Coordinates of C-alpha atoms and ligand atoms in Angstrom, one line a residue:
M1 CA -4.1 -20.0 -6.1
M2 CA -2.4 -19.5 -2.8
I3 CA 1.2 -18.2 -2.4
D4 CA 3.7 -20.2 -4.4
Y5 CA 6.4 -20.5 -1.9
S6 CA 8.7 -22.2 -4.2
A7 CA 8.5 -19.4 -6.7
L8 CA 9.0 -17.1 -3.9
A9 CA 12.2 -19.0 -2.7
Q10 CA 13.6 -18.6 -6.3
R11 CA 12.7 -14.9 -6.2
W12 CA 14.7 -14.5 -3.0
Q13 CA 17.5 -16.3 -4.5
S14 CA 17.6 -14.1 -7.6
L15 CA 17.6 -11.1 -5.2
A16 CA 20.6 -12.6 -3.1
L17 CA 18.2 -12.9 -0.2
E18 CA 18.0 -16.7 -0.1
H19 CA 18.7 -16.6 3.7
W20 CA 15.2 -14.9 4.0
A21 CA 13.2 -17.7 2.5
T22 CA 12.6 -20.0 5.5
D23 CA 11.7 -17.3 8.0
I24 CA 9.4 -15.3 5.7
E25 CA 7.6 -18.5 4.6
A26 CA 7.1 -19.6 8.2
L27 CA 5.7 -16.1 9.2
S28 CA 3.6 -15.9 6.1
R29 CA 2.0 -19.3 6.7
S30 CA 1.4 -18.6 10.3
R31 CA -0.4 -15.4 9.5
L32 CA -2.4 -16.9 6.6
S33 CA -4.5 -19.3 8.8
S34 CA -7.8 -19.6 10.5
A35 CA -6.2 -19.1 13.8
T36 CA -5.3 -15.4 13.0
H37 CA -8.7 -14.4 11.5
G38 CA -12.2 -15.6 11.8
D39 CA -13.0 -14.9 8.2
F40 CA -9.9 -16.7 6.8
D41 CA -11.7 -19.9 6.0
R42 CA -14.5 -18.0 4.3
W43 CA -12.0 -16.0 2.2
C44 CA -10.3 -19.3 1.2
G45 CA -13.7 -20.5 0.1
V46 CA -14.1 -17.4 -2.2
I47 CA -10.7 -17.9 -3.8
A48 CA -11.3 -21.7 -4.4
S49 CA -14.7 -20.8 -6.0
L50 CA -13.2 -18.5 -8.7
E51 CA -12.3 -21.2 -11.1
D52 CA -16.0 -22.4 -11.4
A53 CA -17.5 -18.9 -10.9
Q54 CA -15.6 -17.2 -13.8
S55 CA -18.0 -18.9 -16.3
D56 CA -20.9 -16.8 -15.0
A57 CA -20.3 -13.1 -14.4
A58 CA -23.1 -12.8 -11.8
K59 CA -21.8 -15.7 -9.9
L60 CA -18.2 -14.3 -10.0
E61 CA -19.4 -10.8 -8.7
K62 CA -21.2 -12.5 -5.9
A63 CA -18.0 -14.3 -5.1
L64 CA -15.8 -11.2 -5.3
L65 CA -18.3 -9.2 -3.1
G66 CA -17.4 -11.8 -0.4
L67 CA -13.9 -10.1 -0.2
C68 CA -15.4 -6.6 0.6
P69 CA -14.4 -4.0 1.5
W70 CA -12.3 -3.4 -1.7
R71 CA -10.4 -0.2 -0.9
K72 CA -8.0 -0.3 -3.8
G73 CA -8.6 -0.6 -7.5
P74 CA -10.4 -0.4 -10.0
F75 CA -10.1 -4.0 -11.4
E76 CA -11.7 -5.8 -14.3
L77 CA -11.8 -9.4 -13.5
G78 CA -13.4 -11.9 -15.6
G79 CA -16.0 -9.5 -16.9
V80 CA -16.6 -8.0 -13.4
S81 CA -15.7 -4.4 -12.8
I82 CA -14.6 -3.8 -9.2
D83 CA -15.2 -0.1 -8.4
S84 CA -13.2 0.3 -5.2
E85 CA -13.4 3.0 -2.6
W86 CA -10.2 4.5 -4.0
R87 CA -9.5 5.4 -7.7
S88 CA -6.0 4.2 -7.2
D89 CA -5.4 4.7 -10.9
L90 CA -5.4 8.5 -10.3
K91 CA -2.6 8.2 -7.7
W92 CA -0.7 5.8 -10.1
D93 CA -0.9 8.5 -12.7
R94 CA 0.6 11.1 -10.4
V95 CA 3.3 8.8 -9.2
S96 CA 4.4 6.9 -12.2
Q97 CA 5.0 10.0 -14.4
S98 CA 8.1 11.0 -12.3
V99 CA 9.7 8.1 -10.7
A100 CA 12.9 6.4 -12.1
D101 CA 11.9 4.1 -15.0
L102 CA 10.9 0.8 -13.5
D103 CA 11.9 -1.2 -16.4
G104 CA 13.9 -4.2 -15.3
R105 CA 13.8 -3.0 -11.6
N106 CA 13.2 -5.1 -8.5
V107 CA 10.7 -3.3 -6.5
L108 CA 9.5 -3.4 -2.8
D109 CA 6.1 -2.0 -2.2
V110 CA 5.6 -1.5 1.5
G111 CA 2.0 -1.3 2.6
C112 CA 0.9 -2.6 -0.8
G113 CA -2.8 -3.2 0.1
N114 CA -4.3 -5.7 -2.4
G115 CA -1.4 -5.4 -4.9
Y116 CA -3.1 -2.9 -7.3
Y117 CA 0.1 -0.8 -7.6
A118 CA 2.4 -3.9 -7.6
L119 CA 0.5 -5.1 -10.8
R120 CA 0.8 -1.5 -12.3
M121 CA 4.5 -1.5 -11.6
R122 CA 4.8 -4.8 -13.4
E123 CA 2.9 -3.2 -16.4
A124 CA 5.4 -0.5 -16.2
G125 CA 8.3 -3.0 -16.7
A126 CA 9.5 -4.0 -13.2
Q127 CA 11.3 -7.3 -13.2
S128 CA 9.7 -8.3 -9.9
V129 CA 7.5 -6.7 -7.2
I130 CA 7.4 -8.0 -3.7
G131 CA 4.4 -6.3 -1.8
I132 CA 4.2 -6.5 2.0
D133 CA 1.0 -5.6 3.9
P134 CA -0.1 -6.9 7.3
T135 CA -3.9 -6.7 6.6
L136 CA -4.8 -10.3 5.7
L137 CA -7.9 -9.4 3.7
F138 CA -5.8 -7.4 1.3
V139 CA -3.4 -10.4 0.8
M140 CA -6.5 -12.5 0.1
Q141 CA -7.8 -9.9 -2.4
F142 CA -4.5 -10.0 -4.2
L143 CA -4.7 -13.8 -4.4
A144 CA -8.2 -13.4 -6.0
V145 CA -7.0 -10.7 -8.5
N146 CA -3.8 -12.8 -9.4
H147 CA -6.0 -15.7 -10.1
F148 CA -6.9 -13.6 -13.2
A149 CA -3.6 -11.7 -13.8
R150 CA -1.5 -14.9 -13.2
D151 CA 1.6 -12.9 -12.7
G152 CA 4.2 -15.1 -11.1
S153 CA 6.6 -12.2 -10.4
V154 CA 4.5 -10.2 -8.0
F155 CA 4.1 -11.5 -4.5
V156 CA 1.9 -9.9 -1.6
L157 CA 3.1 -11.2 1.8
P158 CA 1.3 -10.6 5.2
L159 CA 4.2 -8.8 6.8
R160 CA 5.1 -5.4 8.3
L161 CA 8.2 -3.6 7.1
N162 CA 9.9 -4.2 10.5
E163 CA 9.3 -8.0 10.2
L164 CA 11.6 -8.4 7.3
P165 CA 14.6 -10.6 8.5
G166 CA 17.1 -7.8 8.1
P167 CA 18.4 -5.0 6.0
A168 CA 17.9 -6.1 2.3
R169 CA 19.8 -3.5 0.6
V170 CA 19.0 -5.0 -2.8
F171 CA 15.8 -3.2 -4.1
D172 CA 16.1 -0.8 -6.9
T173 CA 13.0 1.1 -6.0
T174 CA 11.0 1.0 -2.8
F175 CA 7.6 2.4 -2.5
S176 CA 5.9 3.6 0.8
M177 CA 2.5 5.1 -0.1
G178 CA -0.1 5.9 2.4
V179 CA 1.8 4.3 5.2
L180 CA 4.1 6.7 7.1
Y181 CA 1.3 8.5 9.0
H182 CA 0.1 5.2 10.3
Q183 CA 3.4 4.6 11.9
R184 CA 4.1 5.6 15.7
S185 CA 7.8 6.1 14.8
P186 CA 7.9 7.5 11.3
I187 CA 11.6 8.2 11.3
D188 CA 12.3 4.5 12.2
H189 CA 10.1 3.5 9.4
L190 CA 12.0 5.7 6.9
R191 CA 15.3 4.3 8.2
E192 CA 14.0 0.8 7.6
L193 CA 13.0 1.9 4.1
N194 CA 16.5 3.1 3.5
D195 CA 17.8 -0.3 4.6
T196 CA 15.7 -2.1 1.9
L197 CA 17.5 -0.1 -1.0
R198 CA 20.7 -0.8 -2.9
P199 CA 23.1 2.2 -2.9
K200 CA 21.5 4.9 -5.2
G201 CA 18.1 3.1 -5.1
Q202 CA 15.1 5.2 -5.2
L203 CA 12.6 5.7 -2.4
V204 CA 9.0 6.8 -3.6
L205 CA 7.2 8.2 -0.5
E206 CA 3.5 9.2 -0.8
T207 CA 2.0 10.5 2.4
L208 CA -0.3 13.0 4.2
Y209 CA 1.2 16.4 4.9
L210 CA 0.1 19.6 6.7
P211 CA 0.2 22.9 4.9
G212 CA 2.8 25.4 6.1
E213 CA 6.3 26.7 5.1
D214 CA 7.9 25.7 8.6
A215 CA 9.3 22.4 9.5
F216 CA 6.8 20.8 12.1
A217 CA 4.7 17.9 12.8
R218 CA 1.6 17.4 14.8
T219 CA -0.1 14.4 16.4
P220 CA -4.1 14.5 16.4
T221 CA -5.3 14.3 20.0
D222 CA -7.7 11.6 18.9
R223 CA -8.8 11.0 15.3
Y224 CA -7.8 12.6 11.9
A225 CA -10.6 12.3 9.3
R226 CA -12.1 9.8 11.4
M227 CA -9.0 7.5 11.4
K228 CA -7.9 6.4 14.8
N229 CA -4.4 5.3 13.6
V230 CA -2.9 8.5 12.4
W231 CA 0.1 9.5 14.6
L232 CA 2.2 12.3 13.1
L233 CA 1.4 14.7 10.4
P234 CA 4.3 16.7 9.1
T235 CA 4.7 19.7 6.8
I236 CA 6.7 19.0 3.6
A237 CA 9.7 20.9 5.1
E238 CA 9.5 18.5 8.1
L239 CA 9.4 15.5 5.7
R240 CA 12.6 16.6 4.1
T241 CA 14.3 16.8 7.5
W242 CA 13.0 13.4 8.4
L243 CA 14.3 12.0 4.9
Q244 CA 17.7 13.6 5.4
R245 CA 18.0 12.4 8.9
S246 CA 17.2 9.0 7.8
G247 CA 20.1 8.9 5.4
F248 CA 18.4 9.9 2.1
G249 CA 19.7 12.4 -0.5
D250 CA 18.3 13.9 -3.7
V251 CA 15.0 14.7 -2.0
E252 CA 12.4 16.0 -4.6
V253 CA 8.8 16.7 -4.4
I254 CA 7.0 15.3 -7.5
D255 CA 3.4 16.0 -6.7
K256 CA 1.0 17.6 -4.2
C257 CA -2.7 17.3 -4.2
V258 CA -5.8 17.6 -2.1
T259 CA -7.7 14.4 -1.9
T260 CA -11.2 14.7 -3.5
T261 CA -14.4 12.8 -3.0
D262 CA -14.0 11.7 -6.7
E263 CA -10.9 9.8 -5.8
Q264 CA -12.1 8.3 -2.4
R265 CA -15.8 7.5 -2.1
A266 CA -18.2 4.7 -0.9
T267 CA -19.2 2.3 -3.7
K268 CA -21.0 -1.0 -3.7
W269 CA -17.5 -2.6 -3.2
M270 CA -16.9 -0.5 0.0
S271 CA -20.1 0.4 1.4
F272 CA -19.0 1.9 4.7
D273 CA -18.5 5.7 5.3
S274 CA -15.8 7.3 3.2
L275 CA -14.1 10.8 2.7
D276 CA -17.4 12.9 2.5
K277 CA -18.3 11.7 6.0
A278 CA -14.8 12.7 7.3
L279 CA -15.0 16.3 6.1
D280 CA -16.7 19.2 7.9
P281 CA -20.1 19.5 6.1
D282 CA -19.9 23.2 6.2
D283 CA -16.2 23.6 5.1
S284 CA -14.7 20.9 2.9
T285 CA -11.2 22.4 3.6
L286 CA -11.5 21.0 7.0
T287 CA -11.9 17.4 8.5
I288 CA -14.7 17.0 11.0
E289 CA -12.1 17.3 13.7
G290 CA -11.1 20.7 12.4
W291 CA -7.9 19.7 10.9
P292 CA -6.8 20.7 7.3
A293 CA -8.5 18.3 4.9
P294 CA -6.2 15.5 3.5
R295 CA -3.4 16.5 1.3
R296 CA -1.0 14.2 -0.1
V297 CA 2.6 14.6 -1.4
V298 CA 4.7 12.3 -3.4
M299 CA 8.5 12.6 -2.8
T300 CA 11.4 10.8 -4.2
A301 CA 14.8 10.4 -2.6
S302 CA 17.9 8.3 -3.2
S303 CA 19.5 6.0 -0.6
Ligands
LIG1 C1 -3.7 3.7 3.5 S1 -3.3 2.1 3.0 C2 -2.4 2.5 1.6 C3 -2.4 1.5 0.6 C4 -1.6 1.7 -0.8 N1 -0.2 1.7 -0.5 C5 -2.0 3.0 -1.3 O1 -1.2 3.9 -1.4 O2 -3.2 3.1 -1.8 C6 -2.0 1.7 4.2 C7 -1.6 0.3 4.2 O3 -0.3 0.1 4.8 C8 -0.3 -1.1 5.6 N2 0.6 -1.0 6.7 C9 0.5 -0.2 7.9 N3 1.6 -0.3 8.6 C10 2.5 -1.1 7.8 C11 3.8 -1.6 8.1 N4 4.5 -1.3 9.1 N5 4.4 -2.2 7.0 C12 3.8 -2.6 6.0 N6 2.5 -2.2 5.7 C13 1.9 -1.4 6.6 C14 -1.9 -1.3 6.0 O4 -2.2 -2.5 6.3 C15 -2.6 -0.7 4.8 O5 -2.9 -1.6 3.9

């Protein structure tokens, strides 16, 4: 089951974004091609094999292992349990309690990964969820998951936020979880998020933060918790300023936590190094580079 572009065109129409359909379909088709990733044909083979493989759990597990690493989950697919690197259900529990009721809402999930949360949002009553994520493997994982979930109102598209054709200004809720610190220009990212929302829509922002009462942000000289692509780590006070300067109001902190190795760890489905290898072996309150260990905040704000 690949992306159903005619269903997607209908979705754009119902969102009054029909003028987006052609450009997004063209971009998505150009990304989802063997020209852009050497593993693309193999991944397509996995998805094509699911129909036959689902009669035999061992065969199905082998096929789904072909889409490793599974970072987000867990999933139960046709009798196979995917124990992903992240227990994303724990984040969803922290987030879902305090956001505006998703019932009947049209949602945008920016940096949606393999669509784990998008499907949870639909379970929570969202009318539709458009997820965008430039990592092709995650789009392919979603196609595999949706082979089982068969949800025609969730789409995961291989796009970055700044590649949307213009300000949508239609979504009721926009999520950006685990994305802000990967942006070189986080304030531009927040402004673009604001442009996705209808007036008085809700932003749900989940991101890493630094401890401290003052408003400041710091850029790692090299890596943060072994990640090369972390650019700016703000305190919560600084995040408030960024949100306000990006046009948001009603800023609220709904959760703060320290990430644990129960929530993020290596498994059979993600066998590379995980959080335990990114922390100082003698002091788990620090990363191996000497930064405060990962803390995450969930904030809501209105457009
Ligand atoms: C740390 S993961 C977070 C995934 C998921 N939202 C979560 O909270 O578990 C960050 C994701 O954001 C995606 N990403 C990075 N920059 C992005 C951008 N500008 N627009 C959309 N997605 C982006 C990455 O491909 C990656 O899958």
